[in-house]
Amino acid sequence: MHQNTVSLPPLSGHPTQDAWRFAAEKHYGQRYPGTELPYLVHIGAVPLALLPALDGATDANLAVCCALLHDTVEDTETTREELETRFGPAVAAGVAALSKNKNLPGEASMRDSLERIRKQPREAWLVKLSD
């Protein structure tokens, strides 16, 4: 996990822009495994992969926020409570479901996450498929 060392301008008030900024702050200094690319390349790729699946039945703000924040709990010191305060209970629940339980061994952790995702709205499922 990497401690944030960057400070960006105040929040814009738009949920997806604020989620992008929050993710940029939280993942600051991280690299995409095996490359010199910033980890933010992966974070940005997930909502881009998600876009074709968005339709009138999808809460686009929820889906994109969860996509942008999907690794914050798992890969940084961010807590579910912090996400709930900043982005609301639906986003926090979606991100929590997308996060592996670090107390479970590899495959059990993935099964646990998939079971929690199944209990979430369609938006969380779409994020997992996009990831």
Coordinates of C-alpha atoms in Angstrom, one line a residue:
M1 CA 0.0 0.0 0.0
H2 CA 1.2 3.5 -0.8
Q3 CA 0.6 6.5 1.4
N4 CA -0.8 9.5 -0.6
T5 CA 1.7 12.3 -1.2
V6 CA -0.3 14.4 -3.7
S7 CA -2.8 17.2 -3.2
L8 CA -5.3 18.0 -5.9
P9 CA -7.8 20.9 -6.2
P10 CA -11.1 20.7 -4.2
L11 CA -13.8 18.3 -5.2
S12 CA -15.9 19.3 -8.2
G13 CA -19.2 18.0 -6.9
H14 CA -19.7 15.6 -9.8
P15 CA -19.5 12.1 -8.5
T16 CA -17.5 10.5 -11.3
Q17 CA -15.0 13.4 -11.5
D18 CA -14.6 13.2 -7.7
A19 CA -14.1 9.4 -7.8
W20 CA -11.4 9.9 -10.5
R21 CA -9.6 12.4 -8.4
F22 CA -9.9 10.3 -5.3
A23 CA -8.6 7.3 -7.1
A24 CA -5.7 9.3 -8.5
E25 CA -4.8 10.5 -5.0
K26 CA -5.1 7.0 -3.4
H27 CA -3.1 5.2 -6.1
Y28 CA -0.5 8.0 -6.5
G29 CA 3.0 6.5 -7.0
Q30 CA 1.7 2.9 -7.6
R31 CA 2.8 1.2 -10.8
Y32 CA 1.0 -1.3 -13.0
P33 CA 2.6 -4.6 -12.2
G34 CA 5.5 -5.5 -14.5
T35 CA 5.6 -2.0 -16.1
E36 CA 6.7 1.5 -15.4
L37 CA 3.1 2.7 -16.2
P38 CA 1.2 4.4 -13.4
Y39 CA -1.5 2.2 -11.9
L40 CA -4.0 4.8 -12.9
V41 CA -3.8 3.4 -16.4
H42 CA -5.6 0.3 -15.1
I43 CA -8.0 2.3 -13.1
G44 CA -9.0 4.4 -16.2
A45 CA -9.2 1.3 -18.4
V46 CA -12.0 -0.3 -16.3
P47 CA -14.7 2.4 -16.8
L48 CA -13.7 2.6 -20.5
A49 CA -14.3 -1.1 -20.8
L50 CA -17.6 -0.6 -19.0
L51 CA -19.0 2.1 -21.3
P52 CA -20.4 -0.2 -24.0
A53 CA -22.5 -2.0 -21.3
L54 CA -24.2 1.1 -20.0
D55 CA -27.8 1.5 -21.0
G56 CA -31.0 3.0 -19.7
A57 CA -31.3 0.3 -17.0
T58 CA -27.9 1.1 -15.6
D59 CA -27.1 3.8 -13.0
A60 CA -24.1 5.2 -14.9
N61 CA -22.8 7.3 -12.0
L62 CA -22.8 4.3 -9.7
A63 CA -21.2 2.0 -12.2
V64 CA -18.4 4.5 -13.2
C65 CA -17.7 5.5 -9.6
C66 CA -17.4 1.8 -8.6
A67 CA -15.2 1.2 -11.6
L68 CA -12.9 4.1 -10.7
L69 CA -12.7 3.2 -7.0
H70 CA -12.7 -0.6 -7.4
D71 CA -9.1 -1.1 -6.1
T72 CA -9.0 1.6 -3.4
V73 CA -10.0 -0.7 -0.5
E74 CA -8.0 -3.6 -1.7
D75 CA -4.8 -1.8 -2.7
T76 CA -4.6 1.3 -0.5
E77 CA -5.4 2.3 3.0
T78 CA -8.9 3.4 2.1
T79 CA -11.7 2.1 4.2
R80 CA -15.3 1.3 3.3
E81 CA -16.4 3.9 5.8
E82 CA -14.3 6.6 4.0
L83 CA -15.9 5.6 0.7
E84 CA -19.4 5.7 2.3
T85 CA -18.8 9.2 3.7
R86 CA -17.4 10.5 0.4
F87 CA -19.5 8.7 -2.2
G88 CA -22.5 7.2 -0.4
P89 CA -23.6 3.7 0.7
A90 CA -24.3 2.3 -2.8
V91 CA -20.8 3.0 -4.0
A92 CA -19.2 1.8 -0.8
A93 CA -21.1 -1.4 -0.9
G94 CA -20.2 -2.0 -4.6
V95 CA -16.5 -1.3 -4.0
A96 CA -16.5 -3.5 -0.8
A97 CA -18.0 -6.4 -2.9
L98 CA -15.4 -5.9 -5.6
S99 CA -12.6 -6.1 -3.0
K100 CA -11.0 -9.4 -2.0
N101 CA -11.0 -10.3 1.7
K102 CA -7.3 -10.2 2.6
N103 CA -7.9 -12.7 5.5
L104 CA -8.9 -15.5 3.1
P105 CA -6.5 -17.5 1.0
G106 CA -6.3 -16.8 -2.8
E107 CA -9.1 -18.8 -4.4
A108 CA -11.4 -18.6 -1.3
S109 CA -11.0 -14.8 -1.4
M110 CA -12.1 -14.7 -5.0
R111 CA -15.1 -16.9 -4.4
D112 CA -16.1 -14.8 -1.4
S113 CA -15.9 -11.6 -3.5
L114 CA -17.9 -13.1 -6.4
E115 CA -20.6 -14.2 -3.9
R116 CA -20.8 -10.7 -2.5
I117 CA -20.9 -9.2 -6.0
R118 CA -23.9 -11.5 -6.8
K119 CA -25.8 -9.7 -4.0
Q120 CA -25.1 -6.2 -5.5
P121 CA -26.9 -4.3 -8.2
R122 CA -26.1 -4.9 -11.9
E123 CA -23.6 -2.1 -11.8
A124 CA -21.1 -4.0 -9.6
W125 CA -21.4 -7.0 -11.8
L126 CA -20.6 -4.9 -14.9
V127 CA -17.5 -3.5 -13.1
K128 CA -16.3 -7.0 -12.3
L129 CA -16.7 -8.1 -15.9
S130 CA -14.9 -4.9 -17.1
D131 CA -12.0 -5.5 -14.7

